[in-house]
CSV table of C-alpha atoms in Angstrom, one decimal:
chain,number,residue,atom,x,y,z
A,1,UNK,CA,121.0,90.2,85.1
A,2,UNK,CA,120.3,88.6,88.5
A,3,UNK,CA,123.8,87.1,88.4
A,4,UNK,CA,125.9,88.7,91.2
A,5,UNK,CA,128.8,89.1,88.7
A,6,UNK,CA,126.7,91.1,86.3
A,7,UNK,CA,127.8,94.5,87.4
A,8,UNK,CA,131.5,93.4,87.4
A,9,UNK,CA,131.4,92.2,83.8
A,10,UNK,CA,129.5,95.4,82.8
A,11,UNK,CA,132.1,97.6,84.6
A,12,UNK,CA,134.9,95.7,82.9
A,13,UNK,CA,133.4,96.5,79.5
A,14,UNK,CA,133.3,100.2,80.4
A,15,UNK,CA,136.8,100.3,81.8
A,16,UNK,CA,138.2,99.0,78.5
A,17,UNK,CA,137.3,102.3,76.8
A,18,UNK,CA,138.6,104.6,79.4
A,19,UNK,CA,141.5,106.8,78.3
A,20,UNK,CA,143.9,105.5,81.0
A,21,UNK,CA,143.1,101.9,80.0
A,22,UNK,CA,143.5,102.3,76.2
A,23,UNK,CA,147.0,103.9,76.3
A,24,UNK,CA,148.2,105.0,72.8
A,25,UNK,CA,145.4,103.1,71.1
A,26,UNK,CA,143.1,105.9,72.0
A,27,UNK,CA,144.7,108.1,69.4
A,28,UNK,CA,143.8,105.6,66.7
A,29,UNK,CA,140.3,105.2,67.9
A,30,UNK,CA,139.7,108.9,68.1
A,31,UNK,CA,140.4,109.2,64.3
A,32,UNK,CA,136.8,107.9,63.9
A,33,UNK,CA,135.8,111.4,64.8
A,34,UNK,CA,132.7,110.5,66.8
A,35,UNK,CA,131.0,107.5,68.5
A,36,UNK,CA,128.7,107.1,65.5
A,37,UNK,CA,131.3,105.8,63.0
A,38,UNK,CA,132.9,103.6,65.6
A,39,UNK,CA,129.5,102.0,66.5
A,40,UNK,CA,128.9,101.3,62.8
A,41,UNK,CA,132.2,99.4,62.6
A,42,UNK,CA,131.6,97.4,65.7
A,43,UNK,CA,130.1,94.3,63.9
A,44,UNK,CA,133.5,93.8,62.2
A,45,UNK,CA,135.2,93.9,65.5
A,46,UNK,CA,132.7,91.4,67.0
A,47,UNK,CA,133.1,89.0,64.1
A,48,UNK,CA,136.9,89.2,64.4
A,49,UNK,CA,136.8,88.7,68.2
A,50,UNK,CA,134.6,85.6,68.1
A,51,UNK,CA,134.5,83.3,65.1
A,52,UNK,CA,131.2,81.8,66.3
A,53,UNK,CA,129.2,85.0,66.2
A,54,UNK,CA,127.7,87.1,63.4
A,55,UNK,CA,126.9,90.8,64.0
A,56,UNK,CA,125.2,93.5,62.0
A,57,UNK,CA,123.7,97.0,62.3
A,58,UNK,CA,120.0,96.8,61.9
A,59,UNK,CA,119.4,100.5,62.1
A,60,UNK,CA,121.4,103.7,62.5
A,61,UNK,CA,120.7,107.3,62.9
A,62,UNK,CA,122.7,110.1,64.6
A,63,UNK,CA,122.6,109.3,68.3
A,64,UNK,CA,121.0,105.9,68.0
A,65,UNK,CA,122.1,102.5,66.7
A,66,UNK,CA,120.6,99.0,66.9
A,67,UNK,CA,122.8,95.9,66.9
A,68,UNK,CA,122.0,92.3,66.3
A,69,UNK,CA,124.3,89.5,67.4
A,70,UNK,CA,123.5,85.9,66.5
A,71,UNK,CA,125.5,82.6,66.6
A,72,UNK,CA,126.6,81.3,63.2
A,73,UNK,CA,125.8,77.8,64.3
A,74,UNK,CA,123.1,77.8,67.1
A,75,UNK,CA,123.3,74.1,67.6
A,76,UNK,CA,127.0,74.1,68.6
A,77,UNK,CA,127.8,77.6,69.8
A,78,UNK,CA,127.5,78.4,73.4
A,79,UNK,CA,128.6,81.4,75.5
A,80,UNK,CA,128.0,82.5,79.0
A,81,UNK,CA,125.7,85.3,80.0
A,82,UNK,CA,128.9,87.3,81.1
A,83,UNK,CA,129.8,87.8,77.4
A,84,UNK,CA,126.5,89.4,76.7
A,85,UNK,CA,126.8,91.7,79.8
A,86,UNK,CA,130.4,92.6,78.8
A,87,UNK,CA,129.2,93.7,75.4
A,88,UNK,CA,126.6,96.0,77.1
A,89,UNK,CA,129.4,97.5,79.1
A,90,UNK,CA,131.5,98.1,75.9
A,91,UNK,CA,128.6,99.7,74.1
A,92,UNK,CA,128.1,102.0,77.1
A,93,UNK,CA,131.7,102.9,77.4
A,94,UNK,CA,132.6,103.8,73.8
A,95,UNK,CA,131.6,107.6,74.1
A,96,UNK,CA,134.2,107.9,76.9
A,97,UNK,CA,136.9,107.9,74.2
A,98,UNK,CA,135.8,111.5,73.3
A,99,UNK,CA,135.0,112.5,76.9
A,100,UNK,CA,131.2,112.1,76.3
A,101,UNK,CA,128.7,110.7,78.8
A,102,UNK,CA,128.1,106.9,78.9
A,103,UNK,CA,125.7,105.6,76.3
A,104,UNK,CA,122.4,104.0,77.3
A,105,UNK,CA,121.8,100.4,76.2
A,106,UNK,CA,118.5,98.7,76.0
A,107,UNK,CA,118.8,94.9,75.7
A,108,UNK,CA,115.5,94.1,74.1
A,109,UNK,CA,116.3,90.5,73.0
A,110,UNK,CA,118.6,88.0,74.7
A,111,UNK,CA,119.8,84.5,73.9
A,112,UNK,CA,120.5,83.9,77.6
A,113,UNK,CA,117.0,84.7,78.9
A,114,UNK,CA,116.1,81.7,81.1
A,115,UNK,CA,112.4,82.1,80.6
A,116,UNK,CA,112.1,83.2,76.9
A,117,UNK,CA,115.5,82.9,75.1
A,118,UNK,CA,115.6,84.7,71.8
A,119,UNK,CA,117.5,83.7,68.6
A,120,UNK,CA,119.6,86.8,68.9
A,121,UNK,CA,120.9,89.4,71.2
A,122,UNK,CA,119.6,92.8,70.2
A,123,UNK,CA,121.1,96.0,71.6
A,124,UNK,CA,119.5,99.5,71.2
A,125,UNK,CA,122.2,102.0,71.9
A,126,UNK,CA,121.4,105.7,72.5
A,127,UNK,CA,124.4,108.0,72.7
A,128,UNK,CA,125.5,111.6,72.4
A,129,UNK,CA,127.3,112.5,69.2
A,130,UNK,CA,130.4,114.6,69.4
A,131,UNK,CA,129.7,118.3,68.5
A,132,UNK,CA,131.5,118.8,65.1
A,133,UNK,CA,132.4,122.5,65.5
A,134,UNK,CA,134.4,122.5,62.3
A,135,UNK,CA,131.2,122.1,60.3
A,136,UNK,CA,129.3,124.8,62.0
A,137,UNK,CA,130.9,127.7,60.2
A,138,UNK,CA,130.2,126.0,56.8
A,139,UNK,CA,126.6,125.3,57.7
A,140,UNK,CA,126.2,128.8,59.1
A,141,UNK,CA,127.3,130.3,55.8
A,142,UNK,CA,125.1,128.0,53.8
A,143,UNK,CA,122.1,129.1,55.8
A,144,UNK,CA,123.0,132.7,56.3
A,145,UNK,CA,123.8,133.6,52.7
A,146,UNK,CA,120.4,132.9,51.2
A,147,UNK,CA,118.7,134.6,54.1
A,148,UNK,CA,120.9,137.7,53.8
A,149,UNK,CA,120.3,137.8,50.1
A,150,UNK,CA,116.5,137.8,50.6
A,151,UNK,CA,116.7,140.5,53.2
A,152,UNK,CA,119.1,142.6,51.2
A,153,UNK,CA,116.9,142.3,48.1
A,154,UNK,CA,114.0,143.7,49.9
A,155,UNK,CA,115.7,146.6,51.8
A,156,UNK,CA,119.2,147.2,50.6
A,157,UNK,CA,119.2,146.5,46.9
A,158,UNK,CA,116.4,149.0,46.3
A,159,UNK,CA,119.0,151.8,46.7
A,160,UNK,CA,121.7,150.0,44.6
A,161,UNK,CA,122.1,149.7,41.0
A,162,UNK,CA,121.1,146.5,39.2
A,163,UNK,CA,124.7,145.7,38.4
A,164,UNK,CA,125.9,145.9,42.0
A,165,UNK,CA,123.0,143.9,43.2
A,166,UNK,CA,123.9,141.1,40.7
A,167,UNK,CA,127.5,141.2,41.9
A,168,UNK,CA,126.5,140.9,45.5
A,169,UNK,CA,124.0,138.0,44.8
A,170,UNK,CA,126.8,136.2,42.9
A,171,UNK,CA,129.2,136.8,45.8
A,172,UNK,CA,126.8,135.3,48.4
A,173,UNK,CA,126.0,132.4,46.1
A,174,UNK,CA,129.7,131.7,45.6
A,175,UNK,CA,130.3,131.7,49.4
A,176,UNK,CA,127.4,129.3,49.9
A,177,UNK,CA,128.8,126.9,47.2
A,178,UNK,CA,132.3,127.2,48.7
A,179,UNK,CA,130.9,126.4,52.2
A,180,UNK,CA,129.0,123.4,50.8
A,181,UNK,CA,132.1,122.2,49.0
A,182,UNK,CA,134.3,122.6,52.1
A,183,UNK,CA,131.7,120.6,54.2
A,184,UNK,CA,131.8,117.7,51.6
A,185,UNK,CA,135.6,117.8,51.6
A,186,UNK,CA,135.8,117.5,55.3
A,187,UNK,CA,133.3,114.7,55.3
A,188,UNK,CA,135.4,112.8,52.7
A,189,UNK,CA,138.5,113.4,54.9
A,190,UNK,CA,136.7,111.9,57.8
A,191,UNK,CA,135.6,108.9,55.8
A,192,UNK,CA,139.1,108.3,54.6
A,193,UNK,CA,140.4,108.4,58.2
A,194,UNK,CA,137.8,105.9,59.2
A,195,UNK,CA,138.9,103.6,56.3
A,196,UNK,CA,142.5,104.0,57.3
A,197,UNK,CA,141.9,103.1,60.9
A,198,UNK,CA,139.9,100.1,59.9
A,199,UNK,CA,142.8,98.9,57.8
A,200,UNK,CA,145.3,99.5,60.7
A,201,UNK,CA,143.1,97.5,63.0
A,202,UNK,CA,142.9,94.7,60.5
A,203,UNK,CA,146.7,94.7,60.1
A,204,UNK,CA,147.1,94.7,63.9
A,205,UNK,CA,144.7,91.8,64.3
A,206,UNK,CA,146.6,89.9,61.6
A,207,UNK,CA,149.9,90.6,63.4
A,208,UNK,CA,148.5,89.2,66.6
A,209,UNK,CA,147.3,86.1,64.9
A,210,UNK,CA,150.7,85.6,63.3
A,211,UNK,CA,152.4,86.0,66.7
A,212,UNK,CA,149.9,83.5,68.2
A,213,UNK,CA,150.7,80.9,65.5
A,214,UNK,CA,154.4,81.5,66.0
A,215,UNK,CA,154.1,81.0,69.7
A,216,UNK,CA,152.2,77.8,69.3
A,217,UNK,CA,154.8,76.6,66.8
A,218,UNK,CA,157.6,77.3,69.2
A,219,UNK,CA,155.8,75.5,72.0
A,220,UNK,CA,155.3,72.5,69.8
A,221,UNK,CA,158.9,72.4,68.8
A,222,UNK,CA,160.1,72.7,72.4
A,223,UNK,CA,157.8,69.8,73.4
A,224,UNK,CA,159.0,67.8,70.3
A,225,UNK,CA,162.7,68.4,71.2
A,226,UNK,CA,162.1,67.4,74.8
A,227,UNK,CA,160.5,64.1,73.7
A,228,UNK,CA,163.2,63.3,71.2
A,229,UNK,CA,166.0,64.1,73.7
A,230,UNK,CA,164.8,61.1,75.7
A,231,UNK,CA,165.9,58.7,72.9
A,232,UNK,CA,169.0,60.3,71.3
A,233,UNK,CA,172.0,62.0,72.7
A,234,UNK,CA,171.9,65.8,73.1
A,235,UNK,CA,174.9,66.3,70.8
A,236,UNK,CA,173.1,64.5,68.0
A,237,UNK,CA,169.9,66.5,68.6
A,238,UNK,CA,171.9,69.7,68.4
A,239,UNK,CA,173.4,68.6,65.1
A,240,UNK,CA,170.0,67.8,63.6
A,241,UNK,CA,168.6,71.1,64.8
A,242,UNK,CA,171.5,73.2,63.4
A,243,UNK,CA,171.2,71.6,59.9
A,244,UNK,CA,170.1,73.9,57.2
A,245,UNK,CA,168.2,71.1,55.5
A,246,UNK,CA,165.9,68.5,57.1
A,247,UNK,CA,167.4,65.0,57.6
A,248,UNK,CA,166.8,62.4,54.9
A,249,UNK,CA,166.8,58.7,54.9
A,250,UNK,CA,170.2,57.2,53.9
A,251,UNK,CA,173.3,56.0,55.7
A,252,UNK,CA,176.7,54.6,54.9
A,253,UNK,CA,178.3,51.2,54.4
A,254,UNK,CA,180.7,50.0,57.1
A,255,UNK,CA,182.2,46.8,58.3
A,256,UNK,CA,180.9,46.3,61.9
A,257,UNK,CA,180.8,43.6,64.4
A,258,UNK,CA,177.4,42.6,65.8
A,259,UNK,CA,177.2,40.7,69.1
A,260,UNK,CA,174.0,38.8,69.9
A,261,UNK,CA,173.7,38.1,73.6
A,262,UNK,CA,171.2,35.9,75.4
A,263,UNK,CA,171.0,36.1,79.2
A,264,UNK,CA,170.3,32.8,80.8
A,265,UNK,CA,166.9,32.6,82.6
A,266,UNK,CA,166.2,36.3,81.7
A,267,UNK,CA,162.5,35.8,81.4
A,268,UNK,CA,162.3,34.2,84.8
A,269,UNK,CA,164.4,36.8,86.5
A,270,UNK,CA,162.4,39.7,84.9
A,271,UNK,CA,159.1,38.2,85.9
């Protein structure tokens, strides 16, 4: 952290999760619903972003998550301290997607510590969860109905008939069950949205990899054509490139005249 570039790398990680920096991608990220599900999916993103690293969530609870990042092959893998600092900035900036305050990151273990390097980089992230207002009504009904039933049994139902009291109890219990069912349904919808966004991100990563391979192939072909054009005429190169099938060995029989020429004293002149 004494590196003068530390704050710049950290700020770069934060900037990546600002709304103006993410563009339309922010609408996909927001389908996670809250920072918690996005933090839980971060190990997959870290593994896709760096084939030499392995990441996992060691512990998770609402508002707090612990990450562990380790090299898959410690003997051959090396990265600069700026990568570690950049990850801290990313972890801090994730809540910005939902307009929440920056997370607090404690870097308890570091592979880049010059005095006591650890075998892993461990990050303890403390963040503010997004208030899920759509669940509050369901939870209010779940908690209020039993309480109202107890109070009504003591004061109100004493003046009502037994049949009416049974009907009211059944009504309140039914409302509580419906609220509980609605909460589970909304949770399942959120989980499905998270799965869908992960699939979209995987497809996007695969598309970028395909484009990268195609770009490398085009560069290789361009270099190959440039090298071949030094030895054969351009017209012949164009004919070979336009063929639907690759060229094969063969030829044709013709009567030709071959002239063998020896220049007198050529070796002496060339030397």
